[in-house]
Amino acid sequence: MSTAVSFDNVSRRYGDITALAGVSFNVASGSVYGVVGTSGAGKSTLLRTVNGLETPSEGSVTVLDQDPATLSQAGLRGLRREVSMIFQHYNLLGSKTVAENVAMPLMLSGTPKDTIRGRVAEALERVSLADRATHKPRQLSGGQRQRVGIARALVTRPKVLLCDEPTSALDPITTSQILDLLVQINEDLGITVVIITHQMDVIARIADNVAVLEDGELIENGPVDEIFAHPQAPLTRRFVETVVPQRLPDSLSEEVRDGKAGTVVRLVHTGGAARTVLRDVEKQFDVQAALLHASDAPLRHTTVGTMVLGLTGPGAAVSHTLEWLAEQPGLTVEVLP
Ligand SMILES: Nc1ncnc2c1ncn2[C@@H]1O[C@H](COP(=O)(O)OP(=O)(O)OP(=O)(O)O)[C@@H](O)[C@H]1O
């Protein structure tokens, strides 16, 4: 698979502040890559190196085989037609109509009027706003404004779409619609999407891969299902916890502590691997398996979840059960103290 964007040891300093420190990872062409981190982690700075709005102090970024830092102004303008961007607060011009806003990147590049008309209609159709072409942004809801922003980004037929917190100002239902639209754009048009966010549910919903930034450093990255099932760094665990809760309810914690629930195991499962686990355990071993707690999250391509089981029965049977569970594909087993 070819690479659309490559970060190679990228650092960015502003005086004494280190916004990025030696960040390296690749974004495969046609994939959706999520970058998550707390406020000030360096997400925006990283995203802005992709279209040349920021230049690394050290290291380099390669975008569609070009290094934005070495391009001329004309080269940068060309790159920005292939790499477009959407923003948290939409960045629309209030005095222009929806169609004029969407046309803006083509107007700036001197595209013929007829071509512009067709492209604007195509882009507005894609975001289901064809009937709002003559409206002004103030006449639209936040979700509609973001769709105008998306249409404006698509009008140049880009290969890469950079998304800077595109749903942070929206309610959950509108967020969901915008994320569906981004997935559709990625699937139908094959556009590579790089999205920065502090919302892990956004990553769960649309990303193939995720990078976690903390204080300018890349602390973890990889396929979304692996990171959600086995987060390593404490910050990644905290992010994952917001989508797949790990903490037991207080009443259950007490039961576990008092030993009333038997041997308590937490299973992390992906792709429905735990679907028949209770039945299988009770059929094969002389144990009772009680389901104490479960949580589940749909990801873009699979699901990840946890189940907490209380196993009771003869010690040897419980041991055999634990061994069997540990051998099952797609399951990770942890005995709770
Ligand atoms: N132009 C600048 N001048 C000085 N410091 C800057 C500049 N741009 C960013 N920074 C600093 O770099 C660090 C990273 O900022 P950045 O905006 O990339 O983080 P972020 O993860 O996008 O944060 P947020 O989620 O709050 O937008 C912060 O400490 C910020 O104050």
Short mmCIF file of C-alpha atoms and ligand atoms in Angstrom, two decimals:
data_model
loop_
_atom_site.label_atom_id
_atom_site.label_comp_id
_atom_site.label_asym_id
_atom_site.label_seq_id
_atom_site.Cartn_x
_atom_site.Cartn_y
_atom_site.Cartn_z
CA MET A 1 0.00 0.00 0.00
CA SER A 2 1.41 3.41 -0.90
CA THR A 3 1.95 6.18 1.62
CA ALA A 4 0.05 9.48 1.33
CA VAL A 5 1.67 11.29 4.26
CA SER A 6 4.87 10.45 6.06
CA PHE A 7 6.11 12.16 9.22
CA ASP A 8 9.81 11.57 9.70
CA ASN A 9 11.20 12.62 13.07
CA VAL A 10 9.18 15.85 13.00
CA SER A 11 9.94 18.41 15.72
CA ARG A 12 8.57 21.94 16.06
CA ARG A 13 9.75 24.43 18.63
CA TYR A 14 8.46 27.91 19.39
CA GLY A 15 11.20 29.50 21.49
CA ASP A 16 11.27 27.44 24.69
CA ILE A 17 8.07 25.56 23.84
CA THR A 18 8.40 22.18 22.17
CA ALA A 19 5.13 21.62 20.30
CA LEU A 20 6.33 18.44 18.55
CA ALA A 21 9.26 16.21 19.47
CA GLY A 22 10.52 13.62 16.98
CA VAL A 23 7.17 12.40 15.65
CA SER A 24 7.35 9.63 13.01
CA PHE A 25 4.53 7.65 11.40
CA ASN A 26 3.04 6.96 7.98
CA VAL A 27 -0.50 7.41 6.70
CA ALA A 28 -1.42 4.85 4.04
CA SER A 29 -3.15 6.14 0.90
CA GLY A 30 -6.90 5.73 1.13
CA SER A 31 -6.97 5.23 4.90
CA VAL A 32 -8.43 7.29 7.74
CA TYR A 33 -5.79 8.19 10.33
CA GLY A 34 -6.88 9.68 13.64
CA VAL A 35 -4.57 11.75 15.82
CA VAL A 36 -5.71 12.12 19.40
CA GLY A 37 -4.26 14.00 22.35
CA THR A 38 -5.16 16.36 25.16
CA SER A 39 -5.18 20.12 24.68
CA GLY A 40 -1.75 21.46 23.74
CA ALA A 41 -0.38 18.04 22.74
CA GLY A 42 0.66 19.32 19.32
CA LYS A 43 -2.17 17.95 17.15
CA SER A 44 -2.88 21.17 15.22
CA THR A 45 0.80 21.86 14.75
CA LEU A 46 1.28 18.37 13.31
CA LEU A 47 -1.70 18.71 10.97
CA ARG A 48 -0.52 22.09 9.75
CA THR A 49 2.87 20.66 8.71
CA VAL A 50 1.01 18.58 6.11
CA ASN A 51 -0.14 21.52 4.01
CA GLY A 52 2.82 23.76 4.74
CA LEU A 53 1.06 26.09 7.19
CA GLU A 54 3.78 25.03 9.66
CA THR A 55 7.36 24.02 8.94
CA PRO A 56 9.18 21.48 11.12
CA SER A 57 12.19 22.77 13.07
CA GLU A 58 13.73 19.34 12.47
CA GLY A 59 12.73 16.28 10.50
CA SER A 60 10.52 16.28 7.43
CA VAL A 61 7.03 15.63 6.16
CA THR A 62 6.37 13.98 2.80
CA VAL A 63 2.92 14.53 1.32
CA LEU A 64 2.05 12.89 -2.00
CA ASP A 65 5.79 12.54 -2.62
CA GLN A 66 6.48 16.24 -1.94
CA ASP A 67 8.01 18.06 1.04
CA PRO A 68 5.85 21.15 1.72
CA ALA A 69 8.77 22.88 3.48
CA THR A 70 10.81 22.94 0.28
CA LEU A 71 8.06 24.02 -2.12
CA SER A 72 7.84 27.44 -3.78
CA GLN A 73 4.67 29.53 -3.23
CA ALA A 74 3.31 28.20 -6.53
CA GLY A 75 4.24 24.65 -5.51
CA LEU A 76 2.43 25.13 -2.18
CA ARG A 77 -0.69 26.42 -3.94
CA GLY A 78 -0.63 23.31 -6.13
CA LEU A 79 -0.20 21.05 -3.09
CA ARG A 80 -3.11 22.74 -1.30
CA ARG A 81 -5.43 21.84 -4.16
CA GLU A 82 -4.54 18.19 -3.53
CA VAL A 83 -4.52 18.51 0.26
CA SER A 84 -7.54 20.38 1.55
CA MET A 85 -8.68 21.10 5.07
CA ILE A 86 -11.80 21.46 7.18
CA PHE A 87 -11.95 23.30 10.48
CA GLN A 88 -13.70 23.18 13.86
CA HIS A 89 -15.35 26.57 13.28
CA TYR A 90 -15.87 26.04 9.52
CA ASN A 91 -14.02 29.26 8.47
CA LEU A 92 -16.75 30.33 6.03
CA LEU A 93 -17.08 33.86 4.68
CA GLY A 94 -20.27 35.32 6.15
CA SER A 95 -20.84 37.79 3.30
CA LYS A 96 -20.70 35.09 0.59
CA THR A 97 -23.36 32.55 -0.33
CA VAL A 98 -22.89 28.83 0.19
CA ALA A 99 -22.04 28.37 -3.52
CA GLU A 100 -19.56 31.28 -3.44
CA ASN A 101 -17.86 29.85 -0.36
CA VAL A 102 -17.55 26.45 -2.01
CA ALA A 103 -16.25 28.02 -5.24
CA MET A 104 -13.53 30.01 -3.44
CA PRO A 105 -10.55 27.60 -3.87
CA LEU A 106 -11.28 27.33 -7.61
CA MET A 107 -11.78 31.10 -7.99
CA LEU A 108 -8.39 31.66 -6.34
CA SER A 109 -6.71 29.26 -8.75
CA GLY A 110 -8.27 30.94 -11.79
CA THR A 111 -10.42 28.00 -12.85
CA PRO A 112 -12.83 28.80 -15.74
CA LYS A 113 -16.35 29.81 -14.62
CA ASP A 114 -18.12 26.91 -16.35
CA THR A 115 -15.87 24.35 -14.67
CA ILE A 116 -16.44 26.07 -11.32
CA ARG A 117 -20.22 25.93 -11.71
CA GLY A 118 -20.18 22.19 -12.40
CA ARG A 119 -17.71 21.41 -9.61
CA VAL A 120 -19.64 23.46 -7.03
CA ALA A 121 -22.87 21.67 -7.96
CA GLU A 122 -21.11 18.30 -7.68
CA ALA A 123 -19.61 19.16 -4.27
CA LEU A 124 -22.92 20.50 -2.88
CA GLU A 125 -24.69 17.37 -4.12
CA ARG A 126 -22.13 15.21 -2.30
CA VAL A 127 -22.92 16.94 1.02
CA SER A 128 -26.69 17.08 0.36
CA LEU A 129 -26.88 20.88 0.29
CA ALA A 130 -27.76 21.50 -3.37
CA ASP A 131 -30.92 23.32 -2.26
CA ARG A 132 -28.97 25.78 -0.06
CA ALA A 133 -26.60 27.15 -2.73
CA THR A 134 -27.91 30.74 -2.49
CA HIS A 135 -28.16 30.86 1.32
CA LYS A 136 -25.70 32.67 3.55
CA PRO A 137 -23.83 30.74 6.28
CA ARG A 138 -25.83 32.50 9.05
CA GLN A 139 -28.99 30.87 7.67
CA LEU A 140 -27.53 27.39 8.27
CA SER A 141 -27.14 25.15 11.33
CA GLY A 142 -23.67 24.21 12.59
CA GLY A 143 -23.86 20.81 10.91
CA GLN A 144 -24.87 22.39 7.61
CA ARG A 145 -22.03 24.89 7.87
CA GLN A 146 -19.58 22.07 8.38
CA ARG A 147 -21.01 20.36 5.29
CA VAL A 148 -20.35 23.58 3.34
CA GLY A 149 -16.78 23.42 4.66
CA ILE A 150 -16.54 19.83 3.43
CA ALA A 151 -17.94 20.77 0.01
CA ARG A 152 -15.37 23.59 -0.24
CA ALA A 153 -12.63 21.09 0.63
CA LEU A 154 -13.86 18.62 -2.02
CA VAL A 155 -14.28 21.14 -4.83
CA THR A 156 -10.62 20.85 -5.88
CA ARG A 157 -10.95 17.03 -5.99
CA PRO A 158 -8.19 16.53 -3.40
CA LYS A 159 -6.32 13.32 -2.59
CA VAL A 160 -5.91 14.13 1.11
CA LEU A 161 -8.44 15.72 3.48
CA LEU A 162 -7.13 17.23 6.72
CA CYS A 163 -9.76 17.55 9.44
CA ASP A 164 -9.04 19.87 12.38
CA GLU A 165 -11.48 18.91 15.18
CA PRO A 166 -14.38 18.93 12.68
CA THR A 167 -17.05 17.83 15.15
CA SER A 168 -15.95 19.49 18.39
CA ALA A 169 -18.54 22.28 18.08
CA LEU A 170 -21.42 19.95 17.16
CA ASP A 171 -24.05 18.01 19.11
CA PRO A 172 -23.76 14.18 19.18
CA ILE A 173 -26.38 13.52 16.49
CA THR A 174 -24.94 16.07 14.07
CA THR A 175 -21.45 14.75 14.90
CA SER A 176 -22.59 11.31 13.88
CA GLN A 177 -23.94 12.60 10.54
CA ILE A 178 -20.71 14.46 9.75
CA LEU A 179 -18.63 11.37 10.62
CA ASP A 180 -20.84 9.24 8.34
CA LEU A 181 -20.25 11.75 5.56
CA LEU A 182 -16.47 11.62 6.07
CA VAL A 183 -16.54 7.81 5.95
CA GLN A 184 -18.60 7.95 2.75
CA ILE A 185 -16.14 10.38 1.17
CA ASN A 186 -13.25 8.13 2.14
CA GLU A 187 -14.96 5.02 0.76
CA ASP A 188 -16.48 6.47 -2.42
CA LEU A 189 -13.70 8.81 -3.47
CA GLY A 190 -10.70 7.01 -1.93
CA ILE A 191 -9.54 10.26 -0.29
CA THR A 192 -7.01 9.81 2.52
CA VAL A 193 -8.32 11.43 5.70
CA VAL A 194 -6.18 12.69 8.58
CA ILE A 195 -8.36 13.80 11.48
CA ILE A 196 -7.27 15.35 14.74
CA THR A 197 -9.58 15.23 17.73
CA HIS A 198 -9.69 14.95 21.50
CA GLN A 199 -12.76 12.69 21.24
CA MET A 200 -11.86 8.99 21.26
CA ASP A 201 -15.37 8.05 20.10
CA VAL A 202 -14.66 9.92 16.87
CA ILE A 203 -11.55 7.77 16.37
CA ALA A 204 -13.53 4.60 17.17
CA ARG A 205 -16.17 5.49 14.65
CA ILE A 206 -14.14 6.35 11.58
CA ALA A 207 -10.41 5.70 11.87
CA ASP A 208 -8.38 2.74 10.60
CA ASN A 209 -5.30 3.79 12.55
CA VAL A 210 -4.68 6.10 15.47
CA ALA A 211 -1.70 8.04 16.84
CA VAL A 212 -1.69 9.31 20.42
CA LEU A 213 0.24 12.51 21.13
CA GLU A 214 1.27 13.63 24.60
CA ASP A 215 3.31 16.82 25.16
CA GLY A 216 4.44 16.78 21.52
CA GLU A 217 5.57 13.16 21.57
CA LEU A 218 4.03 10.21 19.78
CA ILE A 219 3.40 7.82 22.65
CA GLU A 220 1.50 5.10 20.79
CA ASN A 221 0.12 4.37 17.33
CA GLY A 222 -1.32 1.48 15.36
CA PRO A 223 -4.53 -0.09 14.07
CA VAL A 224 -7.59 1.13 15.97
CA ASP A 225 -8.75 -2.35 17.00
CA GLU A 226 -5.34 -3.18 18.51
CA ILE A 227 -5.04 0.12 20.35
CA PHE A 228 -8.59 -0.15 21.73
CA ALA A 229 -8.09 -3.78 22.83
CA HIS A 230 -4.58 -3.32 24.26
CA PRO A 231 -3.76 0.30 25.06
CA GLN A 232 -0.25 0.46 26.53
CA ALA A 233 0.48 4.02 27.68
CA PRO A 234 -1.48 5.43 30.66
CA LEU A 235 -2.88 8.31 28.54
CA THR A 236 -4.02 5.90 25.80
CA ARG A 237 -5.76 3.81 28.46
CA ARG A 238 -7.56 6.91 29.71
CA PHE A 239 -8.71 7.76 26.19
CA VAL A 240 -9.87 4.19 25.51
CA GLU A 241 -11.66 4.13 28.88
CA THR A 242 -13.95 6.92 27.59
CA VAL A 243 -15.30 4.51 24.97
CA VAL A 244 -14.84 1.06 26.54
CA PRO A 245 -15.20 1.55 30.30
CA GLN A 246 -12.82 -0.64 32.33
CA ARG A 247 -13.81 0.47 35.82
CA LEU A 248 -16.14 -1.91 37.62
CA PRO A 249 -19.26 -0.48 39.25
CA ASP A 250 -18.65 0.11 42.99
CA SER A 251 -21.07 -2.60 44.14
CA LEU A 252 -19.33 -5.15 41.95
CA SER A 253 -15.86 -4.07 43.08
CA GLU A 254 -16.94 -4.84 46.65
CA GLU A 255 -18.21 -8.27 45.68
CA VAL A 256 -14.95 -9.03 43.87
CA ARG A 257 -12.87 -7.81 46.82
CA ASP A 258 -14.85 -9.91 49.29
CA GLY A 259 -14.30 -13.02 47.13
CA LYS A 260 -18.07 -13.52 46.75
CA ALA A 261 -17.87 -13.69 42.97
CA GLY A 262 -15.32 -16.54 42.80
CA THR A 263 -12.32 -16.19 40.50
CA VAL A 264 -12.95 -13.01 38.58
CA VAL A 265 -11.54 -12.62 35.07
CA ARG A 266 -11.70 -9.73 32.66
CA LEU A 267 -11.84 -10.73 29.01
CA VAL A 268 -11.02 -8.22 26.29
CA HIS A 269 -12.47 -9.37 23.01
CA THR A 270 -12.51 -8.15 19.43
CA GLY A 271 -14.69 -9.12 16.50
CA GLY A 272 -17.29 -11.08 18.49
CA ALA A 273 -14.69 -13.57 19.82
CA ALA A 274 -16.53 -13.82 23.17
CA ARG A 275 -19.97 -14.44 21.73
CA THR A 276 -20.24 -18.09 22.86
CA VAL A 277 -17.71 -18.03 25.66
CA LEU A 278 -20.13 -18.54 28.58
CA ARG A 279 -21.79 -21.52 26.94
CA ASP A 280 -18.45 -23.04 25.87
CA VAL A 281 -16.93 -22.72 29.34
CA GLU A 282 -19.89 -24.31 31.12
CA LYS A 283 -20.13 -27.10 28.55
CA GLN A 284 -16.46 -28.07 28.75
CA PHE A 285 -15.55 -27.51 32.38
CA ASP A 286 -17.06 -28.23 35.76
CA VAL A 287 -17.49 -24.51 36.52
CA GLN A 288 -20.26 -21.94 36.67
CA ALA A 289 -19.50 -18.77 34.75
CA ALA A 290 -21.47 -15.70 35.84
CA LEU A 291 -21.45 -12.61 33.64
CA LEU A 292 -20.74 -9.82 36.14
CA HIS A 293 -20.19 -6.91 33.78
CA ALA A 294 -19.89 -6.17 30.07
CA SER A 295 -19.18 -3.19 27.83
CA ASP A 296 -18.84 -3.04 24.10
CA ALA A 297 -17.92 -0.46 21.47
CA PRO A 298 -18.40 -0.63 17.74
CA LEU A 299 -15.31 0.40 15.77
CA ARG A 300 -15.28 1.21 12.07
CA HIS A 301 -14.39 -2.36 10.99
CA THR A 302 -15.02 -4.52 14.07
CA THR A 303 -16.08 -4.33 17.71
CA VAL A 304 -14.09 -4.31 20.91
CA GLY A 305 -15.43 -5.04 24.34
CA THR A 306 -14.76 -6.34 27.81
CA MET A 307 -16.58 -8.99 29.83
CA VAL A 308 -16.01 -9.66 33.50
CA LEU A 309 -16.79 -13.26 34.51
CA GLY A 310 -17.03 -14.79 37.97
CA LEU A 311 -15.89 -18.43 37.81
CA THR A 312 -16.87 -20.82 40.59
CA GLY A 313 -16.15 -24.54 40.89
CA PRO A 314 -13.32 -26.93 41.86
CA GLY A 315 -9.86 -25.23 41.74
CA ALA A 316 -8.52 -27.52 39.00
CA ALA A 317 -11.53 -26.89 36.79
CA VAL A 318 -11.16 -23.11 37.23
CA SER A 319 -7.45 -23.39 36.32
CA HIS A 320 -8.25 -25.39 33.18
CA THR A 321 -10.87 -22.82 32.24
CA LEU A 322 -8.34 -19.99 32.56
CA GLU A 323 -5.84 -21.89 30.40
CA TRP A 324 -8.49 -22.55 27.76
CA LEU A 325 -9.64 -18.93 27.74
CA ALA A 326 -6.06 -17.69 27.28
CA GLU A 327 -5.72 -19.86 24.15
CA GLN A 328 -8.79 -18.48 22.39
CA PRO A 329 -8.08 -16.20 19.42
CA GLY A 330 -9.34 -12.65 19.80
CA LEU A 331 -9.52 -12.95 23.62
CA THR A 332 -7.18 -11.53 26.24
CA VAL A 333 -7.58 -12.75 29.79
CA GLU A 334 -6.68 -10.98 33.01
CA VAL A 335 -7.46 -12.40 36.44
CA LEU A 336 -8.61 -9.57 38.71
CA PRO A 337 -7.10 -9.42 42.19
N1 LIG B 1 2.47 30.01 16.92
C1 LIG B 1 2.78 29.56 18.12
N2 LIG B 1 3.61 30.25 18.95
C2 LIG B 1 3.95 29.77 20.16
N3 LIG B 1 3.49 28.60 20.68
C3 LIG B 1 2.67 27.88 19.91
C4 LIG B 1 2.25 28.31 18.60
N4 LIG B 1 1.42 27.36 18.09
C5 LIG B 1 1.31 26.40 19.03
N5 LIG B 1 2.05 26.69 20.11
C6 LIG B 1 2.21 25.88 21.33
O1 LIG B 1 2.53 24.56 20.95
C7 LIG B 1 1.87 23.61 21.77
C8 LIG B 1 1.01 22.69 20.90
O2 LIG B 1 -0.08 23.43 20.36
P1 LIG B 1 -1.17 22.80 19.39
O3 LIG B 1 -2.13 23.88 19.07
O4 LIG B 1 -0.48 22.11 18.27
O5 LIG B 1 -1.83 21.70 20.33
P2 LIG B 1 -3.23 20.94 20.16
O6 LIG B 1 -2.98 19.54 20.57
O7 LIG B 1 -3.75 21.15 18.78
O8 LIG B 1 -4.13 21.68 21.21
P3 LIG B 1 -5.72 21.99 21.19
O9 LIG B 1 -6.41 20.67 21.24
O10 LIG B 1 -5.93 22.79 22.44
O11 LIG B 1 -5.98 22.76 19.92
C9 LIG B 1 1.08 24.41 22.78
O12 LIG B 1 1.85 24.52 23.95
C10 LIG B 1 0.90 25.75 22.12
O13 LIG B 1 0.76 26.78 23.06
#
